[in-house]
Coordinates of C-alpha atoms in Angstrom, one line a residue:
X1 CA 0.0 0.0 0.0
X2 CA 3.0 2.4 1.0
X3 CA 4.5 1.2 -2.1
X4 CA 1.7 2.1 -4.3
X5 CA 1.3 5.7 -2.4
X6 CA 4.7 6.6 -3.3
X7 CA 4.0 5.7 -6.9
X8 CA 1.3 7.7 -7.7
X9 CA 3.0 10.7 -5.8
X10 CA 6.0 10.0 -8.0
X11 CA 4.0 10.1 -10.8
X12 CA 1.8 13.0 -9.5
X13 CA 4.9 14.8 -9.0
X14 CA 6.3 14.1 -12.9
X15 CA 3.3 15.1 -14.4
X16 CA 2.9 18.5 -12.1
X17 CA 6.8 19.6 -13.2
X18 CA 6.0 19.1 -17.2
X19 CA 4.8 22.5 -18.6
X20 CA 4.5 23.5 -22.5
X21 CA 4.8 26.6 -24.2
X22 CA 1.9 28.6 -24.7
X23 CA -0.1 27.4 -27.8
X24 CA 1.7 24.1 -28.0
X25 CA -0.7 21.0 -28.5
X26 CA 0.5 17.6 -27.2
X27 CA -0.6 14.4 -29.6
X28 CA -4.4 13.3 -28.3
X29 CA -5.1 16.5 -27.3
X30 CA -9.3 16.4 -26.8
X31 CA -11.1 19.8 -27.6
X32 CA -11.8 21.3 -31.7
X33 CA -8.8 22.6 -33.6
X34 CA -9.7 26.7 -33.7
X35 CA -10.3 27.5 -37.2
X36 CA -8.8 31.1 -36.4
X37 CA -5.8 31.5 -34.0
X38 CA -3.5 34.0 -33.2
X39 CA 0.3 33.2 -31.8
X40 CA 3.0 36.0 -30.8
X41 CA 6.4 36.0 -32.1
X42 CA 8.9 38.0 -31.4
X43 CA 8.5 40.1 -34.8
X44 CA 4.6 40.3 -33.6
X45 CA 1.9 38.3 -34.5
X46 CA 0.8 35.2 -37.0
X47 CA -2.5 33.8 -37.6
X48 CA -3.8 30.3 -38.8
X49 CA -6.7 30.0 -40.0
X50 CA -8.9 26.3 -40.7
X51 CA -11.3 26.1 -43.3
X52 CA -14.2 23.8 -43.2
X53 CA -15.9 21.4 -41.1
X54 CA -14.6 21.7 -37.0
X55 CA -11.9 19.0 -36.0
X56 CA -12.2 17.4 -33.1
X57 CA -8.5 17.1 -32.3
X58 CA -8.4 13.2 -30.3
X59 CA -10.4 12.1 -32.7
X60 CA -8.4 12.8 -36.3
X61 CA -5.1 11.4 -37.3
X62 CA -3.3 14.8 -37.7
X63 CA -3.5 14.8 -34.3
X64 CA -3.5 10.9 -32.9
X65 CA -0.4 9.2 -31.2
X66 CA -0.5 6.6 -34.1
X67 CA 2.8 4.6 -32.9
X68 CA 4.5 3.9 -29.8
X69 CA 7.0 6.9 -30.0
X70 CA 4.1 8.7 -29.1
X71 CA 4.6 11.5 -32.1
X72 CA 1.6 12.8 -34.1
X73 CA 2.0 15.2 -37.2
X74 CA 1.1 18.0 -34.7
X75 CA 4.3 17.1 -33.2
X76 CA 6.6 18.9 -35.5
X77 CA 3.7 21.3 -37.3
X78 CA 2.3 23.3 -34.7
X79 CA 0.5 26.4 -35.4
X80 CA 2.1 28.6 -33.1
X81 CA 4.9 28.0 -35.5
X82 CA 3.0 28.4 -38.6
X83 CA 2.3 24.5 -38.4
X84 CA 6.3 24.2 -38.3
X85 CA 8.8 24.3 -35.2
X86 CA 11.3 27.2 -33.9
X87 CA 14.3 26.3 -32.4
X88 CA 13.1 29.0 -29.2
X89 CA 9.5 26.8 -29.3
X90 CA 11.8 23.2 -29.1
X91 CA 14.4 24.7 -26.0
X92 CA 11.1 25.7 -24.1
X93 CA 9.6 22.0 -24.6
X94 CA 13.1 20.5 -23.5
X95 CA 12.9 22.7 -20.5
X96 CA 9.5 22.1 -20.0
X97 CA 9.1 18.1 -19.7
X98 CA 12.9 17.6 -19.2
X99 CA 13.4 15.9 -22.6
X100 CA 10.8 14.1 -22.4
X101 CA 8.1 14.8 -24.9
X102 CA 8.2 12.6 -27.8
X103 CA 9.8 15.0 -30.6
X104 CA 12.5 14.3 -29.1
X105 CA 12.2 10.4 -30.0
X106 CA 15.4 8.6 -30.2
X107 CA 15.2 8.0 -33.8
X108 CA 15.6 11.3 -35.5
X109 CA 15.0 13.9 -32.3
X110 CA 18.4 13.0 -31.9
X111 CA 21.8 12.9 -33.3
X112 CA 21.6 9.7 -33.3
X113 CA 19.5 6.9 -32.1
X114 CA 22.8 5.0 -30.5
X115 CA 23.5 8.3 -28.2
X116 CA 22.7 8.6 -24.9
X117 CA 18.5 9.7 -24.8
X118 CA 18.4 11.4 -21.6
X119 CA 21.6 14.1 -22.4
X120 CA 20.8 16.9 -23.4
X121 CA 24.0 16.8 -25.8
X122 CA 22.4 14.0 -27.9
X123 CA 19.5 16.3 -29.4
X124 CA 21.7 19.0 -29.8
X125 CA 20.9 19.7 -33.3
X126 CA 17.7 19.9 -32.7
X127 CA 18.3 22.3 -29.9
X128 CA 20.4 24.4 -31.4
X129 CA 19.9 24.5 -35.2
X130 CA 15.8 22.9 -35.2
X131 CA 17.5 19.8 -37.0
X132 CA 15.8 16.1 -37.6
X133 CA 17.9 13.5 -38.5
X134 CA 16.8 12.4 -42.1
X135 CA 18.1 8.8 -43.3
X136 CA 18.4 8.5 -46.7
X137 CA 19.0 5.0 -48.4
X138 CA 22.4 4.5 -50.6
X139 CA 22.0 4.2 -53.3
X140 CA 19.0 5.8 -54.2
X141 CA 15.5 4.3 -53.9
X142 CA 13.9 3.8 -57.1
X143 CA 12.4 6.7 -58.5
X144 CA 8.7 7.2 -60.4
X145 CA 9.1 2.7 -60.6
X146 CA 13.0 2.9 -61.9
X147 CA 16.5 1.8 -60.6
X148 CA 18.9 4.9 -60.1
X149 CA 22.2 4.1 -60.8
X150 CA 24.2 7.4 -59.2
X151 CA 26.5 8.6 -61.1
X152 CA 28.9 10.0 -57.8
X153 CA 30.9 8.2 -55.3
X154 CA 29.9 9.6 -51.8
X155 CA 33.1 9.4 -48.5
X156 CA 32.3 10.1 -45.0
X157 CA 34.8 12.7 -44.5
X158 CA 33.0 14.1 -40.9
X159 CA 30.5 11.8 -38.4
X160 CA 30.9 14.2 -35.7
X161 CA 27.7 12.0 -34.3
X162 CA 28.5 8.5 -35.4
X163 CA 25.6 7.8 -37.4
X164 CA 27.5 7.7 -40.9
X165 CA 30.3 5.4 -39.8
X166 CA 27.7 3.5 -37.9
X167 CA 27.4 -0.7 -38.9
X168 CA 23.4 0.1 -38.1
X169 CA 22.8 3.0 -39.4
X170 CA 25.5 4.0 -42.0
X171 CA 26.8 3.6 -46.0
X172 CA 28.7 0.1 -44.6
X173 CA 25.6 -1.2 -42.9
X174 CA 23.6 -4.2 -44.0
X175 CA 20.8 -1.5 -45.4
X176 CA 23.5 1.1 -45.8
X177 CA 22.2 4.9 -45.9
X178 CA 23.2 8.2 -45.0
X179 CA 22.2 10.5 -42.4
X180 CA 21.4 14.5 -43.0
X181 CA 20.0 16.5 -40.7
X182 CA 16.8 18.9 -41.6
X183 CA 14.4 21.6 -40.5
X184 CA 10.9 20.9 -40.9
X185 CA 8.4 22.3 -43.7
X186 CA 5.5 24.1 -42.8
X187 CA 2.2 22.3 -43.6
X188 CA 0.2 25.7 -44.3
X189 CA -0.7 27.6 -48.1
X190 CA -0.3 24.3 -49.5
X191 CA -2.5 24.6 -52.1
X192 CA 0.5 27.3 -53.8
X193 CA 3.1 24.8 -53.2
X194 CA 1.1 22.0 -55.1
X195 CA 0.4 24.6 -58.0
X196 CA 2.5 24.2 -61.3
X197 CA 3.5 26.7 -63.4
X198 CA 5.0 25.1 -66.3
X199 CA 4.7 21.8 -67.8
X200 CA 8.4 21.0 -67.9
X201 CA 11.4 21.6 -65.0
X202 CA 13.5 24.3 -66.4
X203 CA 15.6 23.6 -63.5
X204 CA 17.2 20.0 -64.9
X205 CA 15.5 20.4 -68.6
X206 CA 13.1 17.8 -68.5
X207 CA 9.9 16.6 -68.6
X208 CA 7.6 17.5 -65.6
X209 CA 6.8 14.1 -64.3
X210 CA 2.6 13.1 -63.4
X211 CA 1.1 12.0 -60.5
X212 CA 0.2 8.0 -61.0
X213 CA -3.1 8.1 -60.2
X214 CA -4.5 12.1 -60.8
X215 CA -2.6 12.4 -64.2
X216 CA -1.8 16.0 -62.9
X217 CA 1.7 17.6 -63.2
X218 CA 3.8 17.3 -60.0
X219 CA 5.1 20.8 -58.5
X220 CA 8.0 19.0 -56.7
X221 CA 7.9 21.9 -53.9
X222 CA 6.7 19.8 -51.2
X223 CA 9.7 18.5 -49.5
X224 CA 13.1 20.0 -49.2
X225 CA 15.0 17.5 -51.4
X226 CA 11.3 16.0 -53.5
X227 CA 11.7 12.5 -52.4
X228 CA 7.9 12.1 -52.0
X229 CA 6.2 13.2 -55.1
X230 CA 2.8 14.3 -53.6
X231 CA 1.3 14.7 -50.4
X232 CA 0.0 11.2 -50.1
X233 CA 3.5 10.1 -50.4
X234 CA 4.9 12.8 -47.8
X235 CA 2.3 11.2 -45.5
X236 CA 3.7 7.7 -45.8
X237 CA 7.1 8.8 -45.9
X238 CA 6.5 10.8 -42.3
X239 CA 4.7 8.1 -40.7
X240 CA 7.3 5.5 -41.7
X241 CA 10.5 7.6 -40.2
X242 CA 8.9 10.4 -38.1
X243 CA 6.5 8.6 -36.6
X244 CA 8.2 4.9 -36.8
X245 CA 4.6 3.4 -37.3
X246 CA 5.1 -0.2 -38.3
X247 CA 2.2 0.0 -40.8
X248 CA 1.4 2.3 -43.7
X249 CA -1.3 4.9 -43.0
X250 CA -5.1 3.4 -43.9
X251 CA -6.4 5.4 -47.1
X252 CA -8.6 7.0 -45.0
X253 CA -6.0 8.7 -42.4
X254 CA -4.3 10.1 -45.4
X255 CA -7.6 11.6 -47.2
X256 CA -7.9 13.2 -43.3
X257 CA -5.1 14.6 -43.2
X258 CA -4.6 15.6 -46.4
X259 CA -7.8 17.4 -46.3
X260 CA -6.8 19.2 -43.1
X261 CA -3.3 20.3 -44.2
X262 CA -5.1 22.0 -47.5
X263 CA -7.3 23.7 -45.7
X264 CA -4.4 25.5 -43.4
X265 CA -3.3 29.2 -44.5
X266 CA -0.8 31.2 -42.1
X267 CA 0.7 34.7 -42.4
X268 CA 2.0 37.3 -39.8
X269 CA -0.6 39.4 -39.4
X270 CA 1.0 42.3 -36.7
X271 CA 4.5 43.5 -36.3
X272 CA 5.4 45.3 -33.0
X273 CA 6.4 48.5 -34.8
X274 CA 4.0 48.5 -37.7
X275 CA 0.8 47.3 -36.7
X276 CA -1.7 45.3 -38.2
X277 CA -0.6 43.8 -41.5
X278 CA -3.9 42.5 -43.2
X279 CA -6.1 45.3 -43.4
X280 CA -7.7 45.2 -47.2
X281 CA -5.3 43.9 -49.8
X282 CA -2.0 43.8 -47.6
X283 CA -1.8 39.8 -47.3
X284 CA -3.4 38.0 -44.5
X285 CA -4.5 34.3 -44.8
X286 CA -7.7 35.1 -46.0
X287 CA -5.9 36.6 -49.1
X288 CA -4.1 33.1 -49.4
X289 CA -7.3 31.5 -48.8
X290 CA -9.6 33.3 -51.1
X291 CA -6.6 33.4 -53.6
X292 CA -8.0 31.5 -57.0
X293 CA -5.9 29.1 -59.3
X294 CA -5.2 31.8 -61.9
X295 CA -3.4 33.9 -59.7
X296 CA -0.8 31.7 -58.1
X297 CA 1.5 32.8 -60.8
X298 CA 3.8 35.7 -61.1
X299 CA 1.9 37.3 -63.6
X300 CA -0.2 40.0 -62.5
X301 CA 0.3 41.6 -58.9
X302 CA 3.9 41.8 -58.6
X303 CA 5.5 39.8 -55.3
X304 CA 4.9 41.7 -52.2
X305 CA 3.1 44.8 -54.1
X306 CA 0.7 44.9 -51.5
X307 CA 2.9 46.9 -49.1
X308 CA 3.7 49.7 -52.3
X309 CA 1.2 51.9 -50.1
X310 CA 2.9 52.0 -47.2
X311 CA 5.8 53.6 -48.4
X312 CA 4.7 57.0 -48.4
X313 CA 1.4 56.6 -45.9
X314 CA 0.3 59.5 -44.0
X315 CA -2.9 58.3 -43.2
X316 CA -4.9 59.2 -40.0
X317 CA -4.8 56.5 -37.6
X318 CA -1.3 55.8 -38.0
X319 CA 1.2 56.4 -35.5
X320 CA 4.6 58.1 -36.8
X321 CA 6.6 55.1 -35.4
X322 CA 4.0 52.8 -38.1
X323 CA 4.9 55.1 -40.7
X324 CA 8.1 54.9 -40.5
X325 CA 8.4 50.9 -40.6
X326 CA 5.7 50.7 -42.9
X327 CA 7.5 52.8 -45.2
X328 CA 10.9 50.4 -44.5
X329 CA 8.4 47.8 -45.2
X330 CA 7.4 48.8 -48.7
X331 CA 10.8 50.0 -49.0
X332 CA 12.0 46.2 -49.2
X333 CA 9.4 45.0 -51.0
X334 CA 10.6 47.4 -53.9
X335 CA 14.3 46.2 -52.9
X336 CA 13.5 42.6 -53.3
X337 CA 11.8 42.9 -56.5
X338 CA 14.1 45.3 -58.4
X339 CA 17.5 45.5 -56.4
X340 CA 19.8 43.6 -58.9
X341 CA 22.9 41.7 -58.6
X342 CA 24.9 38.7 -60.5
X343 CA 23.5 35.2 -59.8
X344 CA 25.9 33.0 -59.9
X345 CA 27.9 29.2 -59.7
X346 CA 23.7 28.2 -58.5
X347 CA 22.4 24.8 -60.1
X348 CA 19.5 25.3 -61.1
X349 CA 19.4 28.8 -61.9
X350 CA 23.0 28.9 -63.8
X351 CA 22.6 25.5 -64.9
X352 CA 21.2 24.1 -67.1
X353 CA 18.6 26.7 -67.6
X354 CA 21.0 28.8 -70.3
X355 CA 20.6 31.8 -68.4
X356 CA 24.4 32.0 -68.3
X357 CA 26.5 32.1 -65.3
X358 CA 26.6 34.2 -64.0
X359 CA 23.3 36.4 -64.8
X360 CA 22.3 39.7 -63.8
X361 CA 18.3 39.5 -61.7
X362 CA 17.1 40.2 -58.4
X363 CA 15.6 38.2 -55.4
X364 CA 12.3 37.6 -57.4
X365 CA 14.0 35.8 -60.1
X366 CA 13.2 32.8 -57.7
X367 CA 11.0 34.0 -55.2
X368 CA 8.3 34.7 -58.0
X369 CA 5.2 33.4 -56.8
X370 CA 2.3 36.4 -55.8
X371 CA 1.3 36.4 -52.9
X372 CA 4.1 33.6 -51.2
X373 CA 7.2 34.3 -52.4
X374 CA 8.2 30.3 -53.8
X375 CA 9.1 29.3 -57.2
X376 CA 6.3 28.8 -60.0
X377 CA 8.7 27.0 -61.8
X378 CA 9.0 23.3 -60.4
X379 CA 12.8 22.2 -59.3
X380 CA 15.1 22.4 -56.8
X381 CA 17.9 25.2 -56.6
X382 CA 21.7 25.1 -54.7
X383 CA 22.7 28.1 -53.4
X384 CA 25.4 26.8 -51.3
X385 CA 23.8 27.2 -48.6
X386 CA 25.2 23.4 -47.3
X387 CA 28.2 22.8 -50.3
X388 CA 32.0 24.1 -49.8
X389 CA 33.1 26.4 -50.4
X390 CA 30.2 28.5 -50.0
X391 CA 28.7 27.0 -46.6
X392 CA 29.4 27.4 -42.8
X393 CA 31.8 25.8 -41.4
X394 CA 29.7 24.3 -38.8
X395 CA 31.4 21.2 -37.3
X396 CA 28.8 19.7 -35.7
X397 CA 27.7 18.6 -38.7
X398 CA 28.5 15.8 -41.2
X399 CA 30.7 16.4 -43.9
X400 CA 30.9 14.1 -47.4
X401 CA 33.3 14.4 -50.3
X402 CA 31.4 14.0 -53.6
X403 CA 33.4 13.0 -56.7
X404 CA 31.4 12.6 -59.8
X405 CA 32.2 9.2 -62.3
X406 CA 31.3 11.2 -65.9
X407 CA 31.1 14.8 -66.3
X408 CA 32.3 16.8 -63.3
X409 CA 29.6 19.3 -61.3
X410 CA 28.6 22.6 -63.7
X411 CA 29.8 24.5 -60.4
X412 CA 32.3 22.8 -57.9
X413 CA 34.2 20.8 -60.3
X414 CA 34.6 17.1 -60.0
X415 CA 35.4 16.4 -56.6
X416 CA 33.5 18.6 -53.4
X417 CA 32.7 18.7 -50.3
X418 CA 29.0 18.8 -48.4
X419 CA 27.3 18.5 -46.0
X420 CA 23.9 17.4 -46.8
X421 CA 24.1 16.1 -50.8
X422 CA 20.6 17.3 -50.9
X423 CA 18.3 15.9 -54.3
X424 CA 21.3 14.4 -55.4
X425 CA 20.1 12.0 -52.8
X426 CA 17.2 11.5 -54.6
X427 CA 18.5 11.1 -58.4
X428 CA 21.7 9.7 -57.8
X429 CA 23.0 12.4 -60.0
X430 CA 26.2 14.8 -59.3
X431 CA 25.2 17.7 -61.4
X432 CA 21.7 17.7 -58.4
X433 CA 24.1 17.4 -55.3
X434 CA 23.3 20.1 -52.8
X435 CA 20.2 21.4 -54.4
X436 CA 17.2 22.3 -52.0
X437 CA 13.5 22.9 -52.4
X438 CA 12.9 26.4 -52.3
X439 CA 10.9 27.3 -48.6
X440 CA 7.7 29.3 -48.9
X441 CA 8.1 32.9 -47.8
X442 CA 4.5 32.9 -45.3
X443 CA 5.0 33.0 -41.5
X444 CA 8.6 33.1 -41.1
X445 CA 9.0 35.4 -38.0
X446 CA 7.0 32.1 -36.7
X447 CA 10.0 29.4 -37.3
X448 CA 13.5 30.6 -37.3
X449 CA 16.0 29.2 -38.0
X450 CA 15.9 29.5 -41.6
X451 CA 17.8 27.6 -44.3
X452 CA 17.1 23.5 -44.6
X453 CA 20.2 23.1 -42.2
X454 CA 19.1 26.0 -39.5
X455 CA 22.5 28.1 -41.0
X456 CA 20.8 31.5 -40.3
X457 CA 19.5 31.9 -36.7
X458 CA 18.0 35.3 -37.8
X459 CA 16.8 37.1 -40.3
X460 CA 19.8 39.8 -40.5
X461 CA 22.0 36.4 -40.6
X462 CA 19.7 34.9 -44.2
X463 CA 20.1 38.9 -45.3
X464 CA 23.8 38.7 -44.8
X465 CA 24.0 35.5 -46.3
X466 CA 22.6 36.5 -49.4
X467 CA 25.0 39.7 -49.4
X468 CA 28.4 37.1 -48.6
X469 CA 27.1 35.2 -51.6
X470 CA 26.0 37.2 -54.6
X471 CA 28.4 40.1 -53.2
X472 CA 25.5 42.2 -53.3
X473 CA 26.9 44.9 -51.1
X474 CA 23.6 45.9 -49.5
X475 CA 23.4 49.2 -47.2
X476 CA 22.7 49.2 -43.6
X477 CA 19.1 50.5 -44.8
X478 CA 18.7 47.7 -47.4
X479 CA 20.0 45.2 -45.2
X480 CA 17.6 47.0 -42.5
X481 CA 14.6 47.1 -45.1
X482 CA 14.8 43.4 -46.1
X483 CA 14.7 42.1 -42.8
X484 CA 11.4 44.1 -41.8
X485 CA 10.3 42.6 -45.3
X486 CA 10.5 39.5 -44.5
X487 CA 9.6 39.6 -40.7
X488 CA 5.7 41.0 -41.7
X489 CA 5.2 37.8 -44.0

């Protein structure tokens, strides 16, 4: 009886000291999902909104515990985040439960599953950068029902972590992969990131592949290096390695959640300085909601025109202070649009597009898409932002040395170093090493660290590296303006 007293107080006593951040909801959570909800930041303010039918949260399998690590897609998308994860947001929830929650799960929550679980030290990637291990199988899986052959020799030159020397989990083990590290994708304004553009990837001069079973062009924008074609796949790829369910989702889990995730829009929707950001036209998630097919595209309103107003606004109701960071707002929507600089040694924009390398364009060369700032042309781009010698030197994580078989990389020659290979992953080929998914532009003040290996901490720090890069040589103002810009999305 004793015995059993102390248990429950023991247990009592765990449960009272675990504490979440505000906003954060825990797998199984009972109550309706609000279809409109507003989370600060430190920038100010982002809103989700829901559309359709109320979800009753314990009840739906966005939201369900569906395998014994305890993880539910709500795990790594919340909305506070703009339905993706902050390293600040991840540090509270370690803090909070003592390391226990289940993002955190030993299989990719840290850096890697043969470490220690209860040090702090093993998730440090997570902790510091908002990383999740990804294991990718080498060689390459097949793709759309075909063998890939790679064309590139891949050496562990760094395993700061163990996992790529590893006989379990490693390029020498029975089922021999290798291990990157990523942030999570927001699952909000899908519906832009499944548009198409064109009908071919200008990015690698090929045919734009269809989906199976639709028939419909495939945008490729959904995950950072387009291993999983469509959502449907992204949902069995997540639940196999995220979650670590032993069986597949049931068809209709993944028409749930897929109808859920569509019907999600997020924007920032106050800065601190500025004020409300989606009065009228000026780009809430209704805009992205109410948003039709036909104008996904970069024809038409020109990226982030919205803000033109506000760069010389003197109406009443607006404090001086708002003026003034409105008008730095405007200022870097113009900046961003027309500021010009050279482009170049960047697969996928360089090569093999015959824009020439390098060519003369400004941020919105890429960043084209009204409305969300992504690419309407389908593809994956490498701005260097994980290749030498263009990448930080960050030793904490891994580090390969590429050397292409046949015809050396169009940028870093035939023999590189990297540390995350990226869609050349995917395709096995060495001209696609270190190329990324383009991220959407919508709720970022919601989910730094930015970059898919959590490089830049802060905005100024994805300003600046733009500015190392390109040698754009921005002023203090334009540097200034930018990151405003891009803190009110």
């Amino acid at each position: 009886m004793q015995a059993s007293l102390l248990t429950m107080l023991s247990v009592s006593t765990i449960a009272a000291e675990v504490t979440y951040p505000e906003g954060w909801i825990k797998p199984g959570e009972s109550g309706t999902f609000k279809q409109s909800q507003t989370h600060s930041n430190a920038s100010g303010k982002v809103k989700v909104l829901a559309e359709g039918q109320l979800v009753e949260m314990s009840e739906h399998p966005f939201f369900q515990a569906l395998s014994e690590n305890g993880r539910a897609c709500i795990s790594c998308h919340q909305p506070s985040d703009g339905l993706s994860l902050s390293v600040k947001t991840i540090q509270d929830v370690w803090s909070g439960t003592q390391g226990r929650d289940p993002i955190f799960a030993a299989w990719d929550g840290s850096n890697c599953p043969d470490m220690p679980q209860k040090e702090k030290a093993s998730h440090s990637l997570l902790l510091d950068r908002g990383l999740f291990r990804i294991q990718m199988p080498w060689p390459p899986a097949p793709r759309y029902g075909k063998e890939v052959t790679p064309d590139f020799d891949i050496e562990v030159v760094r395993d700061p972590w163990g996992c790529n020397s590893s006989q379990k989990y490693g390029p020498d083990a029975a089922e021999p992969s290798i291990s990157v590290y990523r942030r999570p994708r927001p699952v909000a304004n899908l519906k832009y990131l499944t548009a198409v553009g064109f009908a071919y990837d200008p990015k690698q001069g090929v045919a734009l592949p269809r989906d199976e079973i639709s028939g419909e062009f495939l945008s490729g924008n959904i995950m950072s290096d387009n291993r999983s074609v469509n959502l449907k796949a992204q949902m069995q790829d997540a639940s196999g390695t995220h979650l670590e369910m032993l069986a597949a989702l049931t068809n209709e889990q993944v028409e749930k959640i897929e109808g859920f995730i569509l019907s999600i829009y997020a924007a920032q929707v106050e800065d601190n300085d500025a004020g409300k950001l989606d009065d009228g036209a000026f780009g809430g998630p209704e805009l992205l909601r109410d948003s039709k097919p036909g104008q996904l595209g970069s024809i038409g309103r020109a990226v982030w025109s919205e803000f033109e107003p506000w760069e010389e606004q003197k109406s009443t109701g607006v404090t001086p202070e708002q003026a003034d960071k409105r008008a730095s707002i405007a200022r870097g929507a113009r900046l961003f649009r027309e500021k010009m600089f050279l482009i170049s040694d960047s697969a996928g924009i360089n090569s093999p597009m015959g824009f020439g390398n390098p060519v003369l364009n400004s941020c919105v060369f890429c960043h084209n898409m009204s409305q969300m700032g992504n690419d309407v042309a389908p593809g994956q781009v490498d701005i260097g932002t994980t290749t030498k010698p263009f990448a930080e030197p960050a030793p904490e994580l891994p580090l390969f040395r590429v050397t292409c078989k046949g015809d050396p990389h169009p940028h870093y020659g035939r023999s590189f170093l990297t540390q995350d290979p990226g869609f050349g992953l995917v395709t096995g080929r060495c001209a696609d090493t270190g190329k990324i998914t383009l991220q959407s532009m919508r709720g970022l003040a919601a989910r730094a660290p930015y970059f898919s290996n959590g490089s830049a901490k802060t905005m100024g720090d994805l300003v600046d590296y733009y500015d190392r890069r390109y040698q754009i040589n921005f002023t203090e103002q334009e540097r200034q303006d930018l990151i405003n810009l891009m803190n009110s999305l």
